[in-house]
């Protein structure tokens, strides 16, 4: 059996592990983008591991445990060398209904440990590499939630503490309790809100960034068409950026980005991912590929070098704040500590 390839690595902050410069976000293999092909999903995880990807990102509420079980199966059936290098990043805390709705978040210490126990069982492992609450529970001080994860670290069940979608103030409060490896937050050419306060605070505190939504859920991938019909259950059918005039305005931005990409001889997706990579070595983009061809395209971004003039052309094509529509529906925006 051949060993896995090696990709460039980046640190998750000053206290976290070294991980591949691109991580694989596995959510879409189980939820929110319509039906996924299980066989292809596992093959995609295997291809990512074989290419040298070491960071697998999931959430215990993705498909109500389905995604963790999928990762378990993929790791069990992967070559030992790739499996041993894989690191799991797990989000918890979201409360779901049988019908699939979201009813809030639970960050109580007892709940934290309960969520972790179930995740360890589903993943088939004795530890989680990075553990984070998906959204801050407004009824529980973040210090209590982080303190509970710190106890899991002490017990050996968790290796590192992460956070997700929190603002600079919350980041500082959490970091005063225990070392925080990274903040997972949306960051892309069309979602640049972290640049004003959150990113500077993370850098001051030595906290890395795992950036999700680097292709804005496919919007700036270069593959999304104006007349595309979304499958039942696809989150994007409720996303403001994919609605009506917003979609047309956003896809106009993509066409401007396509011209820059074509001059470089690369794809739109590779250009958008390379831009995030170029924003700092403390940022690890998560790519949400569900198929091997999309994975291969995304990994190609690691071979793209953006010079100063390239970065200027990209920002001229897609200026900060140019996207039309919020990144989540209003009800979900209200849960974002990072937007307050």
mmCIF file of C-alpha atoms in Angstrom:
data_model
loop_
_atom_site.group_PDB
_atom_site.id
_atom_site.type_symbol
_atom_site.label_atom_id
_atom_site.label_comp_id
_atom_site.label_asym_id
_atom_site.label_seq_id
_atom_site.Cartn_x
_atom_site.Cartn_y
_atom_site.Cartn_z
ATOM 1 C CA UNK A 1 0.000 0.000 0.000
ATOM 2 C CA UNK A 2 1.460 3.364 -1.005
ATOM 3 C CA UNK A 3 1.763 6.098 1.595
ATOM 4 C CA UNK A 4 -0.240 9.296 1.396
ATOM 5 C CA UNK A 5 1.190 12.309 -0.408
ATOM 6 C CA UNK A 6 2.323 15.373 1.492
ATOM 7 C CA UNK A 7 0.789 18.820 1.152
ATOM 8 C CA UNK A 8 2.104 22.114 2.524
ATOM 9 C CA UNK A 9 1.093 22.548 6.160
ATOM 10 C CA UNK A 10 0.008 25.438 8.331
ATOM 11 C CA UNK A 11 -0.326 25.766 12.112
ATOM 12 C CA UNK A 12 -3.689 26.125 13.810
ATOM 13 C CA UNK A 13 -2.609 29.045 15.929
ATOM 14 C CA UNK A 14 0.319 28.983 18.337
ATOM 15 C CA UNK A 15 -1.090 26.111 20.413
ATOM 16 C CA UNK A 16 -2.794 23.924 17.801
ATOM 17 C CA UNK A 17 -1.502 21.187 15.509
ATOM 18 C CA UNK A 18 0.115 21.481 12.099
ATOM 19 C CA UNK A 19 -2.480 20.627 9.462
ATOM 20 C CA UNK A 20 -2.615 20.478 5.679
ATOM 21 C CA UNK A 21 -2.910 23.944 4.124
ATOM 22 C CA UNK A 22 -6.372 22.974 2.887
ATOM 23 C CA UNK A 23 -8.869 21.045 4.999
ATOM 24 C CA UNK A 24 -11.889 19.059 3.833
ATOM 25 C CA UNK A 25 -15.287 20.252 5.055
ATOM 26 C CA UNK A 26 -17.552 17.214 5.039
ATOM 27 C CA UNK A 27 -20.947 18.758 5.820
ATOM 28 C CA UNK A 28 -22.308 18.589 2.288
ATOM 29 C CA UNK A 29 -21.835 14.836 2.244
ATOM 30 C CA UNK A 30 -24.667 14.527 4.755
ATOM 31 C CA UNK A 31 -26.765 17.670 4.869
ATOM 32 C CA UNK A 32 -27.968 21.010 3.522
ATOM 33 C CA UNK A 33 -27.062 20.603 -0.165
ATOM 34 C CA UNK A 34 -29.554 17.943 -1.175
ATOM 35 C CA UNK A 35 -28.902 14.249 -1.664
ATOM 36 C CA UNK A 36 -25.271 13.131 -1.669
ATOM 37 C CA UNK A 37 -23.778 9.923 -3.044
ATOM 38 C CA UNK A 38 -22.386 7.913 -0.128
ATOM 39 C CA UNK A 39 -19.956 5.901 -2.243
ATOM 40 C CA UNK A 40 -18.612 9.026 -3.928
ATOM 41 C CA UNK A 41 -18.410 10.836 -0.580
ATOM 42 C CA UNK A 42 -16.225 8.121 0.922
ATOM 43 C CA UNK A 43 -14.137 7.988 -2.252
ATOM 44 C CA UNK A 44 -13.662 11.763 -1.986
ATOM 45 C CA UNK A 45 -12.484 11.518 1.623
ATOM 46 C CA UNK A 46 -10.091 8.740 0.607
ATOM 47 C CA UNK A 47 -8.801 10.852 -2.297
ATOM 48 C CA UNK A 48 -8.289 13.818 0.034
ATOM 49 C CA UNK A 49 -6.353 11.709 2.527
ATOM 50 C CA UNK A 50 -4.276 10.177 -0.266
ATOM 51 C CA UNK A 51 -3.467 13.662 -1.584
ATOM 52 C CA UNK A 52 -2.185 14.654 1.854
ATOM 53 C CA UNK A 53 -5.195 16.415 3.378
ATOM 54 C CA UNK A 54 -5.034 15.854 7.139
ATOM 55 C CA UNK A 55 -7.902 18.012 8.472
ATOM 56 C CA UNK A 56 -11.451 16.649 8.275
ATOM 57 C CA UNK A 57 -14.151 19.027 9.503
ATOM 58 C CA UNK A 58 -17.575 17.869 10.643
ATOM 59 C CA UNK A 59 -20.389 18.555 13.093
ATOM 60 C CA UNK A 60 -22.354 16.131 15.237
ATOM 61 C CA UNK A 61 -25.580 17.695 13.875
ATOM 62 C CA UNK A 62 -24.695 17.228 10.189
ATOM 63 C CA UNK A 63 -27.370 14.745 9.252
ATOM 64 C CA UNK A 64 -27.915 14.094 12.998
ATOM 65 C CA UNK A 65 -24.782 11.978 13.335
ATOM 66 C CA UNK A 66 -24.698 10.756 9.735
ATOM 67 C CA UNK A 67 -21.565 12.730 8.880
ATOM 68 C CA UNK A 68 -19.560 11.422 11.823
ATOM 69 C CA UNK A 69 -20.528 7.851 10.935
ATOM 70 C CA UNK A 70 -19.535 8.528 7.320
ATOM 71 C CA UNK A 71 -16.113 9.777 8.414
ATOM 72 C CA UNK A 72 -15.760 6.746 10.688
ATOM 73 C CA UNK A 73 -16.361 4.447 7.720
ATOM 74 C CA UNK A 74 -14.019 6.412 5.469
ATOM 75 C CA UNK A 75 -11.208 6.318 8.026
ATOM 76 C CA UNK A 76 -11.710 2.626 8.812
ATOM 77 C CA UNK A 77 -11.387 1.759 5.131
ATOM 78 C CA UNK A 78 -8.470 4.129 4.365
ATOM 79 C CA UNK A 79 -4.813 3.030 4.290
ATOM 80 C CA UNK A 80 -3.294 3.047 7.757
ATOM 81 C CA UNK A 81 -0.760 5.759 6.920
ATOM 82 C CA UNK A 82 -3.462 8.187 5.795
ATOM 83 C CA UNK A 83 -5.788 7.273 8.659
ATOM 84 C CA UNK A 84 -3.112 7.900 11.266
ATOM 85 C CA UNK A 85 -2.423 11.390 9.926
ATOM 86 C CA UNK A 86 -6.082 12.434 9.847
ATOM 87 C CA UNK A 87 -7.267 15.017 12.371
ATOM 88 C CA UNK A 88 -10.930 15.531 13.208
ATOM 89 C CA UNK A 89 -12.440 18.943 13.843
ATOM 90 C CA UNK A 90 -15.922 18.595 15.354
ATOM 91 C CA UNK A 91 -18.628 21.181 16.023
ATOM 92 C CA UNK A 92 -21.352 20.503 18.579
ATOM 93 C CA UNK A 93 -24.214 22.233 20.339
ATOM 94 C CA UNK A 94 -26.923 22.579 17.693
ATOM 95 C CA UNK A 95 -30.335 21.293 18.766
ATOM 96 C CA UNK A 96 -32.379 19.562 16.062
ATOM 97 C CA UNK A 97 -35.898 18.298 15.552
ATOM 98 C CA UNK A 98 -36.894 14.943 14.036
ATOM 99 C CA UNK A 99 -37.937 16.853 10.918
ATOM 100 C CA UNK A 100 -34.466 18.412 10.651
ATOM 101 C CA UNK A 101 -35.187 21.876 12.005
ATOM 102 C CA UNK A 102 -32.844 23.838 14.265
ATOM 103 C CA UNK A 103 -34.161 24.958 17.645
ATOM 104 C CA UNK A 104 -31.147 26.584 19.271
ATOM 105 C CA UNK A 105 -27.800 25.752 20.876
ATOM 106 C CA UNK A 106 -26.787 24.165 24.173
ATOM 107 C CA UNK A 107 -23.443 25.132 25.673
ATOM 108 C CA UNK A 108 -23.990 23.948 29.252
ATOM 109 C CA UNK A 109 -20.979 22.015 30.616
ATOM 110 C CA UNK A 110 -23.011 18.827 31.122
ATOM 111 C CA UNK A 111 -24.308 19.079 27.554
ATOM 112 C CA UNK A 112 -20.782 19.638 26.195
ATOM 113 C CA UNK A 113 -19.607 16.387 27.732
ATOM 114 C CA UNK A 114 -22.724 14.566 26.575
ATOM 115 C CA UNK A 115 -22.247 15.728 22.976
ATOM 116 C CA UNK A 116 -18.586 14.653 23.112
ATOM 117 C CA UNK A 117 -19.442 11.175 24.373
ATOM 118 C CA UNK A 118 -21.768 10.567 21.438
ATOM 119 C CA UNK A 119 -19.291 11.977 18.906
ATOM 120 C CA UNK A 120 -16.482 9.749 20.155
ATOM 121 C CA UNK A 121 -18.750 6.733 19.759
ATOM 122 C CA UNK A 122 -19.883 7.661 16.245
ATOM 123 C CA UNK A 123 -16.370 8.510 15.094
ATOM 124 C CA UNK A 124 -15.002 5.289 16.593
ATOM 125 C CA UNK A 125 -12.074 7.054 18.222
ATOM 126 C CA UNK A 126 -10.811 7.798 21.731
ATOM 127 C CA UNK A 127 -10.237 11.508 21.123
ATOM 128 C CA UNK A 128 -11.357 14.479 19.035
ATOM 129 C CA UNK A 129 -8.538 16.649 17.731
ATOM 130 C CA UNK A 130 -10.303 20.032 17.752
ATOM 131 C CA UNK A 131 -13.673 20.508 19.482
ATOM 132 C CA UNK A 132 -15.850 23.608 19.272
ATOM 133 C CA UNK A 133 -19.399 24.781 19.866
ATOM 134 C CA UNK A 134 -20.985 25.675 16.527
ATOM 135 C CA UNK A 135 -22.639 28.843 17.831
ATOM 136 C CA UNK A 136 -22.337 30.463 21.241
ATOM 137 C CA UNK A 137 -25.256 29.600 23.528
ATOM 138 C CA UNK A 138 -26.653 33.024 24.536
ATOM 139 C CA UNK A 139 -27.829 31.597 27.871
ATOM 140 C CA UNK A 140 -24.449 30.183 28.911
ATOM 141 C CA UNK A 141 -21.285 32.264 29.402
ATOM 142 C CA UNK A 142 -18.664 31.232 26.860
ATOM 143 C CA UNK A 143 -16.250 30.776 29.772
ATOM 144 C CA UNK A 144 -18.359 27.874 31.066
ATOM 145 C CA UNK A 145 -18.567 26.179 27.669
ATOM 146 C CA UNK A 146 -14.829 26.533 27.026
ATOM 147 C CA UNK A 147 -14.083 25.426 30.579
ATOM 148 C CA UNK A 148 -16.003 22.203 29.954
ATOM 149 C CA UNK A 149 -13.989 21.520 26.785
ATOM 150 C CA UNK A 150 -10.813 22.234 28.761
ATOM 151 C CA UNK A 151 -11.857 19.484 31.199
ATOM 152 C CA UNK A 152 -12.257 17.133 28.235
ATOM 153 C CA UNK A 153 -8.730 18.083 27.182
ATOM 154 C CA UNK A 154 -7.452 17.282 30.674
ATOM 155 C CA UNK A 155 -9.185 13.901 30.515
ATOM 156 C CA UNK A 156 -7.614 13.113 27.117
ATOM 157 C CA UNK A 157 -10.888 13.043 25.179
ATOM 158 C CA UNK A 158 -10.089 16.241 23.253
ATOM 159 C CA UNK A 159 -6.704 17.531 22.070
ATOM 160 C CA UNK A 160 -7.410 21.184 21.242
ATOM 161 C CA UNK A 161 -10.152 23.772 21.773
ATOM 162 C CA UNK A 162 -11.666 25.709 18.894
ATOM 163 C CA UNK A 163 -14.396 28.293 18.491
ATOM 164 C CA UNK A 164 -16.862 29.052 15.722
ATOM 165 C CA UNK A 165 -18.431 32.296 14.506
ATOM 166 C CA UNK A 166 -17.575 34.424 17.547
ATOM 167 C CA UNK A 167 -16.749 38.112 17.712
ATOM 168 C CA UNK A 168 -13.511 39.658 18.962
ATOM 169 C CA UNK A 169 -14.818 40.245 22.486
ATOM 170 C CA UNK A 170 -15.987 36.659 22.912
ATOM 171 C CA UNK A 171 -12.700 35.434 21.467
ATOM 172 C CA UNK A 172 -10.792 37.336 24.149
ATOM 173 C CA UNK A 173 -13.022 36.031 26.945
ATOM 174 C CA UNK A 174 -12.616 32.442 25.774
ATOM 175 C CA UNK A 175 -8.850 32.752 25.387
ATOM 176 C CA UNK A 176 -8.601 33.940 28.994
ATOM 177 C CA UNK A 177 -9.988 30.558 30.144
ATOM 178 C CA UNK A 178 -7.893 28.124 28.086
ATOM 179 C CA UNK A 179 -5.655 28.016 24.993
ATOM 180 C CA UNK A 180 -7.719 28.344 21.799
ATOM 181 C CA UNK A 181 -6.224 26.738 18.701
ATOM 182 C CA UNK A 182 -8.440 28.228 16.028
ATOM 183 C CA UNK A 183 -11.564 30.121 15.151
ATOM 184 C CA UNK A 184 -13.730 28.618 12.434
ATOM 185 C CA UNK A 185 -15.535 31.373 10.576
ATOM 186 C CA UNK A 186 -16.770 32.222 7.111
ATOM 187 C CA UNK A 187 -14.161 34.034 5.052
ATOM 188 C CA UNK A 188 -14.052 34.505 1.304
ATOM 189 C CA UNK A 189 -13.835 37.176 -1.369
ATOM 190 C CA UNK A 190 -17.521 37.909 -0.754
ATOM 191 C CA UNK A 191 -17.513 37.474 3.056
ATOM 192 C CA UNK A 192 -14.806 39.696 4.482
ATOM 193 C CA UNK A 193 -16.391 40.851 7.724
ATOM 194 C CA UNK A 194 -13.664 39.302 9.873
ATOM 195 C CA UNK A 195 -11.011 41.675 8.554
ATOM 196 C CA UNK A 196 -12.006 44.693 10.672
ATOM 197 C CA UNK A 197 -11.876 43.340 14.230
ATOM 198 C CA UNK A 198 -12.013 39.537 14.428
ATOM 199 C CA UNK A 199 -8.937 38.643 12.377
ATOM 200 C CA UNK A 200 -6.710 41.227 14.119
ATOM 201 C CA UNK A 201 -7.890 39.955 17.530
ATOM 202 C CA UNK A 202 -7.203 36.337 16.550
ATOM 203 C CA UNK A 203 -3.708 37.262 15.404
ATOM 204 C CA UNK A 204 -3.034 39.203 18.590
ATOM 205 C CA UNK A 205 -4.073 36.157 20.632
ATOM 206 C CA UNK A 206 -2.186 33.614 18.494
ATOM 207 C CA UNK A 207 -5.393 31.955 17.325
ATOM 208 C CA UNK A 208 -5.535 30.445 13.834
ATOM 209 C CA UNK A 209 -8.419 30.722 11.372
ATOM 210 C CA UNK A 210 -10.117 27.825 9.644
ATOM 211 C CA UNK A 211 -12.072 29.552 6.894
ATOM 212 C CA UNK A 212 -15.265 27.926 5.682
ATOM 213 C CA UNK A 213 -17.442 29.103 2.814
ATOM 214 C CA UNK A 214 -14.365 30.033 0.759
ATOM 215 C CA UNK A 215 -16.456 29.491 -2.382
ATOM 216 C CA UNK A 216 -19.579 30.916 -0.702
ATOM 217 C CA UNK A 217 -21.398 27.575 -0.979
ATOM 218 C CA UNK A 218 -20.577 27.266 -4.650
ATOM 219 C CA UNK A 219 -21.700 30.794 -5.520
ATOM 220 C CA UNK A 220 -18.207 31.913 -6.548
ATOM 221 C CA UNK A 221 -16.990 28.503 -7.727
ATOM 222 C CA UNK A 222 -17.525 29.335 -11.376
ATOM 223 C CA UNK A 223 -19.879 26.363 -11.676
ATOM 224 C CA UNK A 224 -23.153 27.925 -10.471
ATOM 225 C CA UNK A 225 -25.494 29.046 -13.259
ATOM 226 C CA UNK A 226 -28.284 31.621 -13.139
ATOM 227 C CA UNK A 227 -30.953 29.088 -14.068
ATOM 228 C CA UNK A 228 -29.789 26.227 -11.837
ATOM 229 C CA UNK A 229 -32.622 24.389 -10.091
ATOM 230 C CA UNK A 230 -31.733 23.491 -6.511
ATOM 231 C CA UNK A 231 -32.628 20.089 -5.069
ATOM 232 C CA UNK A 232 -35.202 19.779 -2.261
ATOM 233 C CA UNK A 233 -33.581 20.485 1.077
ATOM 234 C CA UNK A 234 -30.746 22.531 -0.421
ATOM 235 C CA UNK A 235 -29.873 25.313 2.048
ATOM 236 C CA UNK A 236 -29.133 27.699 -0.805
ATOM 237 C CA UNK A 237 -32.809 27.933 -1.732
ATOM 238 C CA UNK A 238 -33.234 29.988 1.472
ATOM 239 C CA UNK A 239 -29.934 31.864 1.309
ATOM 240 C CA UNK A 240 -30.309 35.585 0.498
ATOM 241 C CA UNK A 241 -27.280 35.543 -1.796
ATOM 242 C CA UNK A 242 -28.971 32.988 -4.054
ATOM 243 C CA UNK A 243 -32.265 34.873 -4.314
ATOM 244 C CA UNK A 244 -33.575 36.849 -7.294
ATOM 245 C CA UNK A 245 -31.638 39.982 -8.170
ATOM 246 C CA UNK A 246 -29.026 39.167 -5.514
ATOM 247 C CA UNK A 247 -28.061 36.018 -7.400
ATOM 248 C CA UNK A 248 -27.727 37.865 -10.698
ATOM 249 C CA UNK A 249 -25.611 40.628 -9.136
ATOM 250 C CA UNK A 250 -23.377 38.085 -7.425
ATOM 251 C CA UNK A 251 -22.904 36.022 -10.562
ATOM 252 C CA UNK A 252 -21.923 39.227 -12.377
ATOM 253 C CA UNK A 253 -19.060 39.458 -9.865
ATOM 254 C CA UNK A 254 -18.124 35.864 -10.674
ATOM 255 C CA UNK A 255 -17.882 36.685 -14.372
ATOM 256 C CA UNK A 256 -15.517 39.534 -13.546
ATOM 257 C CA UNK A 257 -13.457 37.122 -11.462
ATOM 258 C CA UNK A 258 -13.504 34.611 -14.327
ATOM 259 C CA UNK A 259 -11.662 37.072 -16.557
ATOM 260 C CA UNK A 260 -8.882 37.360 -13.984
ATOM 261 C CA UNK A 261 -8.729 33.568 -13.602
ATOM 262 C CA UNK A 262 -8.566 32.973 -17.352
ATOM 263 C CA UNK A 263 -5.652 35.390 -17.670
ATOM 264 C CA UNK A 264 -3.844 33.283 -15.042
ATOM 265 C CA UNK A 265 -4.793 30.040 -16.800
ATOM 266 C CA UNK A 266 -6.621 28.719 -13.734
ATOM 267 C CA UNK A 267 -10.250 28.203 -12.734
ATOM 268 C CA UNK A 268 -12.517 30.596 -10.871
ATOM 269 C CA UNK A 269 -12.622 28.270 -7.869
ATOM 270 C CA UNK A 270 -8.843 27.970 -7.752
ATOM 271 C CA UNK A 271 -8.524 31.761 -7.878
ATOM 272 C CA UNK A 272 -11.014 32.256 -5.034
ATOM 273 C CA UNK A 273 -9.327 29.617 -2.852
ATOM 274 C CA UNK A 274 -5.846 30.928 -3.643
ATOM 275 C CA UNK A 275 -6.967 34.414 -2.586
ATOM 276 C CA UNK A 276 -7.934 33.102 0.871
ATOM 277 C CA UNK A 277 -4.655 31.178 1.127
ATOM 278 C CA UNK A 278 -2.798 34.389 0.297
ATOM 279 C CA UNK A 279 -4.346 36.307 3.196
ATOM 280 C CA UNK A 280 -1.957 34.746 5.719
ATOM 281 C CA UNK A 281 -0.226 31.537 6.730
ATOM 282 C CA UNK A 282 -2.439 31.434 9.831
ATOM 283 C CA UNK A 283 -5.526 30.812 7.671
ATOM 284 C CA UNK A 284 -6.532 27.279 6.611
ATOM 285 C CA UNK A 285 -9.353 27.205 4.045
ATOM 286 C CA UNK A 286 -11.874 24.371 4.281
ATOM 287 C CA UNK A 287 -13.036 23.096 0.911
ATOM 288 C CA UNK A 288 -16.475 21.526 0.801
ATOM 289 C CA UNK A 289 -15.922 19.152 -2.114
ATOM 290 C CA UNK A 290 -18.381 16.263 -2.313
ATOM 291 C CA UNK A 291 -16.856 14.745 -5.460
ATOM 292 C CA UNK A 292 -13.349 13.768 -6.459
ATOM 293 C CA UNK A 293 -13.261 16.063 -9.487
ATOM 294 C CA UNK A 294 -14.182 19.105 -7.375
ATOM 295 C CA UNK A 295 -11.585 18.051 -4.788
ATOM 296 C CA UNK A 296 -8.879 17.824 -7.448
ATOM 297 C CA UNK A 297 -9.787 21.265 -8.747
ATOM 298 C CA UNK A 298 -9.666 22.771 -5.248
ATOM 299 C CA UNK A 299 -6.313 21.198 -4.421
ATOM 300 C CA UNK A 300 -4.960 22.805 -7.583
ATOM 301 C CA UNK A 301 -5.279 26.157 -5.798
ATOM 302 C CA UNK A 302 -2.175 25.226 -3.816
ATOM 303 C CA UNK A 303 -0.173 25.537 -7.045
ATOM 304 C CA UNK A 304 -1.499 29.027 -7.813
ATOM 305 C CA UNK A 305 0.848 31.901 -6.977
ATOM 306 C CA UNK A 306 -0.851 35.270 -6.723
ATOM 307 C CA UNK A 307 1.468 38.216 -7.243
ATOM 308 C CA UNK A 308 0.666 41.725 -6.028
ATOM 309 C CA UNK A 309 -0.842 42.636 -9.397
ATOM 310 C CA UNK A 310 -2.986 39.474 -9.353
ATOM 311 C CA UNK A 311 -4.335 40.308 -5.900
ATOM 312 C CA UNK A 312 -5.087 43.846 -7.044
ATOM 313 C CA UNK A 313 -6.963 42.541 -10.099
ATOM 314 C CA UNK A 314 -8.971 40.122 -7.962
ATOM 315 C CA UNK A 315 -9.954 42.821 -5.500
ATOM 316 C CA UNK A 316 -10.892 45.151 -8.355
ATOM 317 C CA UNK A 317 -13.138 42.432 -9.774
ATOM 318 C CA UNK A 318 -14.716 41.602 -6.414
ATOM 319 C CA UNK A 319 -14.284 44.550 -4.023
ATOM 320 C CA UNK A 320 -14.878 44.092 -0.305
ATOM 321 C CA UNK A 321 -18.590 44.452 0.446
ATOM 322 C CA UNK A 322 -19.644 43.912 -3.164
ATOM 323 C CA UNK A 323 -21.791 40.808 -2.509
ATOM 324 C CA UNK A 324 -25.548 41.264 -2.605
ATOM 325 C CA UNK A 325 -27.469 39.772 0.315
ATOM 326 C CA UNK A 326 -26.524 38.481 3.760
ATOM 327 C CA UNK A 327 -24.657 35.193 4.101
ATOM 328 C CA UNK A 328 -27.492 33.551 6.100
ATOM 329 C CA UNK A 329 -31.260 34.084 6.406
ATOM 330 C CA UNK A 330 -32.199 36.589 9.132
ATOM 331 C CA UNK A 331 -33.133 33.933 11.713
ATOM 332 C CA UNK A 332 -29.698 32.322 11.414
ATOM 333 C CA UNK A 333 -27.840 35.635 11.325
ATOM 334 C CA UNK A 334 -29.328 36.307 14.761
ATOM 335 C CA UNK A 335 -27.332 33.326 16.153
ATOM 336 C CA UNK A 336 -23.998 34.731 14.966
ATOM 337 C CA UNK A 337 -21.962 36.257 17.770
ATOM 338 C CA UNK A 338 -19.528 37.298 15.049
ATOM 339 C CA UNK A 339 -22.120 39.643 13.533
ATOM 340 C CA UNK A 340 -22.947 41.559 16.707
#
